[in-house]
PDB file of C-alpha atoms in Angstrom:
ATOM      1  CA  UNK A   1      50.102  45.284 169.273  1.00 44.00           C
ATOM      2  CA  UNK A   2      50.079  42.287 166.847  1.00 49.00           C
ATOM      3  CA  UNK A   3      51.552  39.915 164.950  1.00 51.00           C
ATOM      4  CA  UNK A   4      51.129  38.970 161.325  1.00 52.00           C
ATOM      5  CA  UNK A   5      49.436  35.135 161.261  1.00 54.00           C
ATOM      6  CA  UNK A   6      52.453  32.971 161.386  1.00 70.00           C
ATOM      7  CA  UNK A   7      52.354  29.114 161.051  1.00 89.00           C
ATOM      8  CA  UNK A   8      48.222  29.856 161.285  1.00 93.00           C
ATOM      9  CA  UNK A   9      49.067  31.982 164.939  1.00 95.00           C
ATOM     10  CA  UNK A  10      47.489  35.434 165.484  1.00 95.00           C
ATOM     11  CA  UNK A  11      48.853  36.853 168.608  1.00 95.00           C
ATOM     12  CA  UNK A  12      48.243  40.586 170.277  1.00 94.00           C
ATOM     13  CA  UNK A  13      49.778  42.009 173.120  1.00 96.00           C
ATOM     14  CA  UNK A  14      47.698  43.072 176.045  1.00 97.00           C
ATOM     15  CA  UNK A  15      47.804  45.706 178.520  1.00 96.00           C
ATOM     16  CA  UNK A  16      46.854  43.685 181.407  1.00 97.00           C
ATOM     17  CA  UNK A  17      48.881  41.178 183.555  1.00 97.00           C
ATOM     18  CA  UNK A  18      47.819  37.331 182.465  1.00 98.00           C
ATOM     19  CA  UNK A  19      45.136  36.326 185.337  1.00 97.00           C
ATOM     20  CA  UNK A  20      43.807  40.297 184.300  1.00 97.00           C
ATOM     21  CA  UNK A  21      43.731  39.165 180.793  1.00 97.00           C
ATOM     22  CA  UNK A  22      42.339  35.800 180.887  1.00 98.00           C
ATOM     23  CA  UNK A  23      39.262  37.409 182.975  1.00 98.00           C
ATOM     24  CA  UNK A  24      38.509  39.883 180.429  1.00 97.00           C
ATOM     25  CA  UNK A  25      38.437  37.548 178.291  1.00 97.00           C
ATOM     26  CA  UNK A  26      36.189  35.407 179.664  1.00 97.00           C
ATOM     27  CA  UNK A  27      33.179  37.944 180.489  1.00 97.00           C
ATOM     28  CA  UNK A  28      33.704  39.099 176.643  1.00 96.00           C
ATOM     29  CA  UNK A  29      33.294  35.416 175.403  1.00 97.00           C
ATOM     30  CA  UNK A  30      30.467  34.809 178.105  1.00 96.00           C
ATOM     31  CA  UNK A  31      28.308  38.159 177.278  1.00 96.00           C
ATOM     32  CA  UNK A  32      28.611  37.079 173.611  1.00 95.00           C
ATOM     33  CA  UNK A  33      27.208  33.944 174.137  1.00 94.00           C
ATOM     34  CA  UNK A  34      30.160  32.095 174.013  1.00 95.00           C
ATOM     35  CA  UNK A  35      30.475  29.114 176.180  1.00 96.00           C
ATOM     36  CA  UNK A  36      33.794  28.885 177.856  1.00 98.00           C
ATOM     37  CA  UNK A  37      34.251  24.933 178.267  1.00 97.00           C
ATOM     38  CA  UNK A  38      37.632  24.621 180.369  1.00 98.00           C
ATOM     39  CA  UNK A  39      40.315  27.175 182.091  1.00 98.00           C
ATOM     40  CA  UNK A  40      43.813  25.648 182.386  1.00 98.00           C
ATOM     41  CA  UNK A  41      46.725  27.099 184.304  1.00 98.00           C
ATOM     42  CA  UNK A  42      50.029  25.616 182.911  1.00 98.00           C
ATOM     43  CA  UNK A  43      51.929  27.753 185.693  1.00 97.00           C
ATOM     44  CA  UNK A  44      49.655  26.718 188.378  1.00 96.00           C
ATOM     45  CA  UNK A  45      50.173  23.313 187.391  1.00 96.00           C
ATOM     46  CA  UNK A  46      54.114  23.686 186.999  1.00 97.00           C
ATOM     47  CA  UNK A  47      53.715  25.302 190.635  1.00 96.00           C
ATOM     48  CA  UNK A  48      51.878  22.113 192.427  1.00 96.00           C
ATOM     49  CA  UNK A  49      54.302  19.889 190.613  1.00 97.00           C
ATOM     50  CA  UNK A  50      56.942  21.834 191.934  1.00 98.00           C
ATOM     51  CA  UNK A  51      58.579  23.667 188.984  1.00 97.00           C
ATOM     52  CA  UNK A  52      58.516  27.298 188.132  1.00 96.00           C
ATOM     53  CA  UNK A  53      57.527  29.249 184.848  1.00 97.00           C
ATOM     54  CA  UNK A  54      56.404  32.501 183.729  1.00 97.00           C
ATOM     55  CA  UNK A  55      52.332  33.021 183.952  1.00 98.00           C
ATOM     56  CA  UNK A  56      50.790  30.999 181.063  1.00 98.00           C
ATOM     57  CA  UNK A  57      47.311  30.251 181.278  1.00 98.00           C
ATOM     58  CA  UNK A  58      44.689  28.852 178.665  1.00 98.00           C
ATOM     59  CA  UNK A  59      41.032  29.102 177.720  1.00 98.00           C
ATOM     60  CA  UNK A  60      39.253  26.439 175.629  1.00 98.00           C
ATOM     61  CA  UNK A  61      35.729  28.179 174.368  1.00 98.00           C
ATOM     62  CA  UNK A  62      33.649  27.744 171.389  1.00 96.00           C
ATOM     63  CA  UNK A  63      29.700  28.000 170.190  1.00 94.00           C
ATOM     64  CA  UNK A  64      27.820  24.716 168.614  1.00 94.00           C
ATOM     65  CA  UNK A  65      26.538  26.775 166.237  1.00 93.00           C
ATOM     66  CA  UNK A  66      30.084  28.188 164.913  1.00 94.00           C
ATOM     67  CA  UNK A  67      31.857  24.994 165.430  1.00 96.00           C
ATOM     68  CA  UNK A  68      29.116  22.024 164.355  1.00 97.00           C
ATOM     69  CA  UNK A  69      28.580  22.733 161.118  1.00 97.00           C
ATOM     70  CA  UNK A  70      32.684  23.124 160.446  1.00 97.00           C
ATOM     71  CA  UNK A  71      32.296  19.522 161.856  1.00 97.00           C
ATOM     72  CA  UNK A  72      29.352  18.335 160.151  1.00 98.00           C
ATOM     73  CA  UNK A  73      31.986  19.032 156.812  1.00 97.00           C
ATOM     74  CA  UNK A  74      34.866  17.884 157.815  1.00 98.00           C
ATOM     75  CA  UNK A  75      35.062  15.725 161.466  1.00 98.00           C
ATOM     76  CA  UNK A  76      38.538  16.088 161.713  1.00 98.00           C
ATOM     77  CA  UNK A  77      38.224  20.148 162.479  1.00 98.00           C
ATOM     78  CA  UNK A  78      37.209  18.595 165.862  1.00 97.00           C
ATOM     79  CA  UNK A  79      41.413  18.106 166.266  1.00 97.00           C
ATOM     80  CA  UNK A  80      40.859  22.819 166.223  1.00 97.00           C
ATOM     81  CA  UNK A  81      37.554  22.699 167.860  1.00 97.00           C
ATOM     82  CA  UNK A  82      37.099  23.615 170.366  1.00 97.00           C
ATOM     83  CA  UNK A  83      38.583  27.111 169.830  1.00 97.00           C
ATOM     84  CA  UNK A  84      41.674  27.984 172.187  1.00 98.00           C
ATOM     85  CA  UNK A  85      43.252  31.474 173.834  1.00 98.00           C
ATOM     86  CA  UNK A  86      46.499  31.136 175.249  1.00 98.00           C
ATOM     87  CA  UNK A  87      47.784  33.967 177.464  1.00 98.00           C
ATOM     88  CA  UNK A  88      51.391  34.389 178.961  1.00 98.00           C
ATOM     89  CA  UNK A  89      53.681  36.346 180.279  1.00 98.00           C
ATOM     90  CA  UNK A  90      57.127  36.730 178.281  1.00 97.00           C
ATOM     91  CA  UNK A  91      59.353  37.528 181.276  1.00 96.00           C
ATOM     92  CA  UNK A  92      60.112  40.773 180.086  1.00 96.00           C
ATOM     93  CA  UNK A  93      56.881  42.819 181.007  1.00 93.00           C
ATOM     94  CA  UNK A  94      54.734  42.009 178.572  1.00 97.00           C
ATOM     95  CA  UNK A  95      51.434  39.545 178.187  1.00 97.00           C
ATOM     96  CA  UNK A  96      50.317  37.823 175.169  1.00 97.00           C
ATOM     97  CA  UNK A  97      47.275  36.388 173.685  1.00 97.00           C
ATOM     98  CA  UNK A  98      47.704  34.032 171.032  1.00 97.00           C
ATOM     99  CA  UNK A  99      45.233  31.982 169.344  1.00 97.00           C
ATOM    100  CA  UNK A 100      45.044  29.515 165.693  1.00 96.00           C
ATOM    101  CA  UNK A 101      44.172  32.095 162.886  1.00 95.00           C
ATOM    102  CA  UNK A 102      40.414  31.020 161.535  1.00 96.00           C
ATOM    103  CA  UNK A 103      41.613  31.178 157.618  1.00 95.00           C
ATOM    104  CA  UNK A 104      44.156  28.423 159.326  1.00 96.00           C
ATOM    105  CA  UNK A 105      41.758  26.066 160.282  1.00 97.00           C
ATOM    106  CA  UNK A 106      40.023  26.525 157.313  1.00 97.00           C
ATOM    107  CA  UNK A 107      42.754  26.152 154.902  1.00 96.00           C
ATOM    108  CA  UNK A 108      43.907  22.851 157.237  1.00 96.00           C
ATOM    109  CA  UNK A 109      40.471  21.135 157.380  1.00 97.00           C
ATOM    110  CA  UNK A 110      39.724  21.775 153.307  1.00 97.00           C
ATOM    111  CA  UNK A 111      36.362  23.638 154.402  1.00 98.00           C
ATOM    112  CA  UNK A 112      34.965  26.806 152.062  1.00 97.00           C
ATOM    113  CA  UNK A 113      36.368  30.331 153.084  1.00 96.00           C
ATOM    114  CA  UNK A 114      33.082  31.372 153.584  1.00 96.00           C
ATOM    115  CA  UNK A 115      33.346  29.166 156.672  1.00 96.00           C
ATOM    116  CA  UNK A 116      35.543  31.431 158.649  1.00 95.00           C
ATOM    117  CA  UNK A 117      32.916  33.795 159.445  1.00 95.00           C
ATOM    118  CA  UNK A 118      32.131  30.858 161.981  1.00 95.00           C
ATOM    119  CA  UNK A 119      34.979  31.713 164.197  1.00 95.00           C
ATOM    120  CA  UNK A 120      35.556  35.640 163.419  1.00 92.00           C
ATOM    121  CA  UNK A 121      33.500  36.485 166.356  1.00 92.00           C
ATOM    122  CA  UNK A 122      36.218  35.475 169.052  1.00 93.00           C
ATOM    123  CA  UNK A 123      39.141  36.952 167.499  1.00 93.00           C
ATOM    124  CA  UNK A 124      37.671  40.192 167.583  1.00 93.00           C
ATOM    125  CA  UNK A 125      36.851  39.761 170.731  1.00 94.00           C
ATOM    126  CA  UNK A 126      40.685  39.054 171.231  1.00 94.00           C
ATOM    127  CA  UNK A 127      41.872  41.908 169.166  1.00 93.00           C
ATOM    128  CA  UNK A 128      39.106  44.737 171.431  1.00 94.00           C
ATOM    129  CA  UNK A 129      40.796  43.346 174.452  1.00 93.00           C
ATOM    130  CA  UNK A 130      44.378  43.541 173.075  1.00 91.00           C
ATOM    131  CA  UNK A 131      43.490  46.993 172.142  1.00 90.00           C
ATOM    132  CA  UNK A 132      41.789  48.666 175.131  1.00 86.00           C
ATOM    133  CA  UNK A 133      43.860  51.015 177.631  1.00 86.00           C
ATOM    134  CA  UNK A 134      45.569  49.701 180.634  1.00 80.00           C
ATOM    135  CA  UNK A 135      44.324  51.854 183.903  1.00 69.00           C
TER     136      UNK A 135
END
């Protein structure tokens, strides 16, 4: 279901197809409070410029009062903030979520470990999708 953090990536797989996925997890991050601040669609985008590639889609979400005090510490956790979900499909039946591990961003930006209790909150949310049953 997942991977070890590698290169400061956590990445599940999910049950669900990618639009399926990316919806679940928006209403998690929304009925936690979490505001979701862009939705991109790389294949979309590929598809109106006239190219093909295999769902990948991308969420950009994050809570001032997780991400503003890493800031207030160290600015340049801005370049990690906000937080980002990327979901895709491999092209050989199976969807992924991926997203920067928070001990990464931590260790990159110099910040206190106690600091990644900041941004725990969505990658459980990440993991509980990754994890529930397919219908």
């Amino acid at each position: 279901m997942s991977s070890p953090s590698d290169n400061g990536i956590v990445q599940f797989r999910s049950p669900f197809d990618v639009a399926t996925t990316i919806g679940k997890i928006r209403d998690a991050l929304q009925a936690h409070g979490i505001a979701v601040f862009a939705h991109l669609d790389f294949s979309g985008d590929a598809a109106r410029a006239g190219l093909t590639m295999q769902a990948e889609q991308m969420l950009i979400f994050g809570n001032p009062k997780g991400g503003t005090p890493l800031m207030q510490k160290e600015p340049r956790a801005g370049l990690d903030l906000p937080l980002k979900a990327l979901v895709w499909d491999d092209g050989q039946g199976a969807t992924w979520i991926a997203c920067n591990a928070p001990e990464y961003i931590i260790a990159r930006h110099g910040l206190p470990d106690a600091m990644a209790a900041n941004l725990a909150g969505p990658l459980a949310l990440l993991k509980q999708i990754a994890s529930e049953p397919a219908a």
